[in-house]
Amino acid sequence: AVSGAGDALLAQCRAAAEAASGARLALGGLTPGARRDLLLECAAGLRSSAGAIVEANAQDLAGSSGLDAAMRDRLRLDAGRVAAMAAAVESIARQDDPVGKVVEGRVLPNGLRLQKRRVPLGVVLVIYESRPNVTSDAAALCLKSGNAVLLKGGREAAHSNRAIVAAMRPALAARGVADAVVFVDTTDRRATELLVGMDDLIDLAIPRGGPGLIRAVVAAARVPVVKHDAGNCHVYVDGHLDGLEDAAERIVVNAKAQRPGVCNAAETLLVHRAAAGRMLPRLASALSARGVELRGCEESRALVPSMKAATEEDWGTEYLALIMAVRVVGGVDEACAHIRRWGSRHTEAIVTSSLASAERFVSLLDSASVMVNCSTRFADGGEYGLGAEIGISTNKLHARGPMGAEDLTTFQWVVRGEGQIRG
Amino acid sequence: AVSGAGDALLAQCRAAAEAASGARLALGGLTPGARRDLLLECAAGLRSSAGAIVEANAQDLAGSSGLDAAMRDRLRLDAGRVAAMAAAVESIARQDDPVGKVVEGRVLPNGLRLQKRRVPLGVVLVIYESRPNVTSDAAALCLKSGNAVLLKGGREAAHSNRAIVAAMRPALAARGVADAVVFVDTTDRRATELLVGMDDLIDLAIPRGGPGLIRAVVAAARVPVVKHDAGNCHVYVDGHLDGLEDAAERIVVNAKAQRPGVCNAAETLLVHRAAAGRMLPRLASALSARGVELRGCEESRALVPSMKAATEEDWGTEYLALIMAVRVVGGVDEACAHIRRWGSRHTEAIVTSSLASAERFVSLLDSASVMVNCSTRFADGGEYGLGAEIGISTNKLHARGPMGAEDLTTFQWVVRGEGQIRG
């Protein structure tokens, strides 16, 4: 029970969850083709309501003076961004349907025919902040995977989110699944805490937002949570770099500086001792030119005296800013030991011309994504071809890394026989 | 923190978890062939230590006067049962290796080569009661999937479990992974609570035992838990039964009475109104002949007056005994509505000669296993061809139903390129 949360709020949250839960059966009755068409109709609804959505967004922006420029930018919608939202829904519509996909099947010795197939989870709760495009992305991924969805957006985007759901609702209603997408229309923060306690109605909660939101959800949750914690990512520049010196510089700079505020940006640079002498000054100068502050180990600082000294705290920090820790290591094994000790198992990259180094780097790490000769920034549902992503999981169970529609399903074993009993 | 748990116990538990965690890297260095051979050597160790294991088991049995006959039977080992344990380990050894299996792969538009492959979870904690064969089953499934395992057995089987681990240890030590199987050698119940809090060292906890054990683990856990809750299973006998009347009787009796104390035994019989007149008296008499007490709805009792009256409580009860609830329903939809309302989504069976009824039953239910014309009792890892099972998951996330070695893995995305950066 949430102290101080009124009965009216609880009743509203339960009604929302019950509506979504009630829509599951009707949703299950739609064929894959009908679900694809439904999504295309939702996208058409977004396109034809673009004016109303942008207008609603203007109301949110008008009330957003307390937000910083980056947050305001994420909140802002214009005709182009609404068109991009519709295009994402269309792209999800055209993906292979994950529901019913048989992932395993065999005939057992007693003649029983066994199939393990994907089925929807049921009701998915998505809790998110600022970016209103999550509303249509999450709705589309949940519908594609046969799930009803409860959307709990941030108060700063309430008008936009309400308008986006309203734009999709006629298409849903026309197919008898109006409540397959339910917008929890309250700006009361306690609603989140109430919703994540409803394990009789909700099968999965996905919080998308800052550490405060994630912590609050995990602390209050009785429903399973797939979440994204930390992204302390690494780039390791190996001693074998035949013809890859330029690529090393490009990858390090891209991984750190292209968009430093996101989870797949790199935070620590590890360099093999054999390459440090020629590569570190060059990398440091390229990073500095992009405004990156470097904090190095003693050995790095001997090569690049302008670096600040790194402390142990630096190895464990996800800066999400133009700061990078730097350490010289003795080889792949030492690099991986550092990453296993300090990393968050999100994404790590190696730059190497050695096949042995590449294979060893991949096999020694249990991070969700491991990159060979490319930037950590590619760890992304869109880049991986999943369409929009519902989130990035740093859990090891169920889903790992970027999550698409398939990650919103579970399995069902179906066994068909002719009267077999167990002896 | 566990109140009252001594520092010595905490130190012992941490040392055990650290030992297992430390063995992961060496275990990761073994090829699939070496892991297969390791398991065959463990099996040989069990066979050659059969005498010592049976002797240790005799000590446990001597101290087990407080247990009931069924518990004592589950605890008991003889030469035949030890041989069966070794055979299970050998069967797991010969399964396909799940580690490194590529489940998805494609070349992205920018030339990056993407693979999603299975990797071990890391350290798995198995908490179990009485049956000592779980010791070797769990160890084998974890080793097969490249995981180190912490085994926390019940105090009633402490001598047996210790002897089983000792029999496998020489094979593990010879391959440099002695601590890949760690027996938490304490009978202090508080050890479980301490271990499930160590989320820095343990990746997954699997409790196997009664509701009390499961509740205690879930309440104290900071590590993810895959668990088995309830098995309130149903058999629905449809109105279309051309040539399946005998099969219906056989399946109902098998599902209820072959082994009533297990989770995949049926608890409620649902019968289509059109078949009830001819089938219910026959089914009731067959069940009664097996000693099953029936508790029926009003309509059932009109057909079989000897039945007791069922209450709502009966629909929601997992008897795990020779008792069965009975209800007449109007068809597949009503049967499924009953199952969705009262069931635990474990396993349900339909007996029908109608293709439409079978398909609708499967599509309306989201239970982990759905059986068509066979007994609910087949919902079992051994029957499904997974070898021994590490448990049966009633979670929807990660694993569902019987869990084999593959369910002890997670995924890793590997991306290989030639210097690509994100634009």
Coordinates of N, CA, C and O in Angstrom, one line a residue, chain A residues 230-235 335-349 360-371 376 379 384 392-396 399-402, chain B residues 24 115-121 203 410-415:
Chain A
A230 N 23.0 0.7 -15.6 CA 24.1 1.5 -15.8 C 24.8 1.1 -17.2 O 24.7 0.0 -17.6
G231 N 25.5 2.1 -17.8 CA 26.2 1.8 -19.0 C 27.6 2.3 -18.8 O 28.0 3.4 -19.3
N232 N 28.5 1.5 -18.1 CA 29.9 1.9 -18.0 C 30.6 1.1 -19.0 O 31.1 0.0 -18.8
C233 N 30.7 1.7 -20.2 CA 31.2 1.0 -21.4 C 32.7 1.3 -21.6 O 33.2 2.3 -21.2
H234 N 33.4 0.3 -22.3 CA 34.9 0.4 -22.5 C 35.3 0.3 -23.9 O 34.6 -0.5 -24.6
V235 N 36.3 1.0 -24.3 CA 37.0 0.7 -25.6 C 38.4 0.2 -25.3 O 39.1 0.9 -24.5
A335 N 42.9 -6.3 -19.9 CA 41.8 -5.4 -20.2 C 40.5 -6.0 -19.8 O 39.6 -5.3 -19.2
C336 N 40.3 -7.3 -20.0 CA 39.0 -8.0 -19.7 C 38.9 -8.0 -18.2 O 37.8 -7.9 -17.6
A337 N 40.0 -8.3 -17.5 CA 39.9 -8.3 -16.0 C 39.5 -6.9 -15.5 O 38.6 -6.9 -14.6
H338 N 40.0 -5.9 -16.1 CA 39.6 -4.5 -15.7 C 38.1 -4.4 -15.9 O 37.3 -3.9 -15.1
I339 N 37.6 -4.8 -17.1 CA 36.2 -4.6 -17.5 C 35.3 -5.4 -16.6 O 34.3 -4.9 -16.1
R340 N 35.7 -6.6 -16.3 CA 34.9 -7.5 -15.4 C 34.8 -6.9 -14.0 O 33.8 -7.0 -13.3
R341 N 35.9 -6.3 -13.6 CA 36.0 -5.8 -12.2 C 35.1 -4.5 -12.1 O 34.4 -4.3 -11.1
W342 N 35.2 -3.6 -13.1 CA 34.6 -2.3 -13.0 C 33.4 -2.0 -13.9 O 32.7 -1.1 -13.6
G343 N 33.2 -2.8 -14.9 CA 32.2 -2.5 -15.9 C 30.8 -2.9 -15.4 O 30.6 -3.4 -14.3
S344 N 29.8 -2.5 -16.2 CA 28.4 -2.8 -15.9 C 27.8 -3.8 -16.8 O 26.6 -4.0 -16.9
R345 N 28.7 -4.5 -17.6 CA 28.3 -5.5 -18.5 C 27.3 -5.0 -19.6 O 26.4 -5.8 -20.0
H346 N 27.4 -3.8 -20.0 CA 26.5 -3.2 -21.0 C 27.1 -3.5 -22.4 O 26.7 -4.3 -23.1
T347 N 28.2 -2.7 -22.7 CA 28.8 -2.8 -24.1 C 30.3 -2.5 -24.0 O 30.7 -1.5 -23.3
E348 N 31.1 -3.3 -24.6 CA 32.6 -3.1 -24.7 C 33.0 -3.3 -26.1 O 32.5 -4.2 -26.8
A349 N 34.1 -2.6 -26.5 CA 34.6 -2.7 -27.9 C 36.1 -3.0 -27.8 O 36.8 -2.5 -26.9
R360 N 39.5 -13.8 -28.1 CA 39.7 -13.9 -26.6 C 38.8 -12.8 -25.9 O 38.2 -13.0 -24.9
F361 N 38.8 -11.6 -26.5 CA 38.0 -10.5 -25.9 C 36.6 -10.9 -25.8 O 35.9 -10.7 -24.8
V362 N 36.0 -11.4 -26.9 CA 34.6 -11.9 -26.9 C 34.4 -12.9 -25.9 O 33.4 -12.9 -25.1
S363 N 35.3 -13.9 -25.8 CA 35.0 -15.1 -24.9 C 35.2 -14.8 -23.5 O 34.6 -15.4 -22.6
L364 N 36.1 -13.8 -23.1 CA 36.3 -13.5 -21.7 C 35.3 -12.6 -21.1 O 35.2 -12.5 -19.9
L365 N 34.5 -11.9 -21.9 CA 33.5 -10.9 -21.4 C 32.1 -11.5 -21.4 O 31.7 -12.2 -22.3
D366 N 31.4 -11.1 -20.4 CA 30.0 -11.5 -20.4 C 29.0 -10.3 -20.5 O 27.9 -10.3 -20.0
S367 N 29.5 -9.3 -21.2 CA 28.7 -8.1 -21.4 C 27.6 -8.4 -22.4 O 27.7 -9.3 -23.2
A368 N 26.5 -7.6 -22.3 CA 25.4 -7.8 -23.2 C 25.8 -7.6 -24.7 O 25.3 -8.3 -25.5
S369 N 26.6 -6.6 -25.0 CA 27.1 -6.4 -26.3 C 28.6 -6.3 -26.3 O 29.2 -5.7 -25.5
V370 N 29.3 -7.0 -27.3 CA 30.7 -7.0 -27.4 C 31.0 -6.6 -28.9 O 30.5 -7.3 -29.8
M371 N 31.7 -5.5 -29.1 CA 32.0 -5.0 -30.4 C 33.4 -5.3 -30.8 O 34.3 -5.0 -30.0
T376 N 31.0 1.4 -29.7 CA 30.0 1.0 -28.7 C 28.7 1.6 -29.0 O 27.6 1.0 -28.6
A379 N 25.3 -0.3 -30.1 CA 24.4 -1.1 -29.2 C 23.1 -0.5 -29.0 O 22.8 0.3 -28.1
Y384 N 20.4 -2.6 -34.5 CA 20.4 -4.1 -34.5 C 19.3 -4.6 -35.4 O 19.2 -5.8 -35.6
I392 N 16.4 -1.1 -23.1 CA 17.6 -1.9 -23.1 C 17.7 -2.6 -21.8 O 17.7 -2.0 -20.8
S393 N 17.8 -3.9 -21.8 CA 17.9 -4.7 -20.6 C 19.3 -4.8 -20.1 O 20.1 -5.3 -20.8
T394 N 19.5 -4.5 -18.8 CA 20.8 -4.9 -18.2 C 20.6 -6.0 -17.3 O 21.5 -6.4 -16.6
N395 N 19.4 -6.6 -17.3 CA 19.2 -7.9 -16.6 C 19.9 -9.0 -17.4 O 20.2 -8.8 -18.6
K396 N 20.2 -10.1 -16.8 CA 20.7 -11.2 -17.5 C 19.5 -12.2 -17.9 O 19.6 -12.9 -18.8
A399 N 15.5 -11.0 -21.2 CA 16.0 -10.2 -22.3 C 17.3 -9.6 -22.0 O 17.6 -9.3 -20.8
R400 N 18.2 -9.4 -23.0 CA 19.5 -8.8 -22.8 C 19.8 -7.8 -23.8 O 19.7 -8.1 -25.0
G401 N 20.2 -6.6 -23.5 CA 20.5 -5.6 -24.5 C 19.3 -5.0 -25.0 O 18.2 -5.1 -24.4
P402 N 19.3 -4.5 -26.3 CA 18.2 -3.9 -26.9 C 17.0 -4.8 -27.0 O 17.2 -6.0 -27.4
Chain B
R24 N 34.4 -19.4 -12.6 CA 33.7 -19.2 -13.9 C 34.6 -19.0 -15.0 O 34.4 -19.5 -16.1
Q115 N 25.7 -11.0 -34.3 CA 25.3 -12.4 -33.9 C 24.7 -12.3 -32.4 O 25.3 -11.5 -31.6
K116 N 23.6 -13.0 -32.2 CA 23.1 -13.1 -30.8 C 23.4 -14.5 -30.4 O 22.9 -15.5 -31.0
R117 N 24.2 -14.7 -29.4 CA 24.6 -16.1 -29.0 C 24.3 -16.3 -27.5 O 24.3 -15.4 -26.7
R118 N 24.2 -17.6 -27.2 CA 23.9 -18.0 -25.9 C 25.2 -18.0 -25.1 O 26.2 -18.6 -25.6
V119 N 25.2 -17.4 -23.9 CA 26.4 -17.5 -23.0 C 25.9 -17.9 -21.6 O 24.7 -17.7 -21.3
P120 N 26.8 -18.4 -20.8 CA 26.4 -18.8 -19.4 C 25.8 -17.7 -18.6 O 26.2 -16.5 -18.8
L121 N 25.0 -17.9 -17.6 CA 24.5 -16.9 -16.7 C 25.7 -16.5 -15.8 O 25.8 -15.3 -15.5
D203 N 24.1 -15.0 -9.9 CA 23.3 -14.5 -11.0 C 21.8 -15.0 -11.0 O 21.0 -14.4 -11.6
T410 N 22.1 -17.0 -20.8 CA 21.6 -15.7 -21.3 C 22.1 -15.4 -22.7 O 22.7 -16.3 -23.3
F411 N 22.0 -14.2 -23.2 CA 22.4 -13.9 -24.5 C 23.5 -12.9 -24.5 O 23.6 -12.1 -23.6
Q412 N 24.3 -12.9 -25.5 CA 25.3 -11.9 -25.7 C 25.2 -11.5 -27.2 O 25.2 -12.4 -28.1
W413 N 25.2 -10.2 -27.5 CA 25.3 -9.7 -28.9 C 26.7 -9.5 -29.2 O 27.4 -8.8 -28.5
V414 N 27.2 -10.0 -30.3 CA 28.5 -9.8 -30.8 C 28.5 -9.1 -32.1 O 27.7 -9.6 -33.0
V415 N 29.2 -8.0 -32.3 CA 29.1 -7.2 -33.5 C 30.5 -7.0 -34.0 O 31.4 -6.6 -33.3

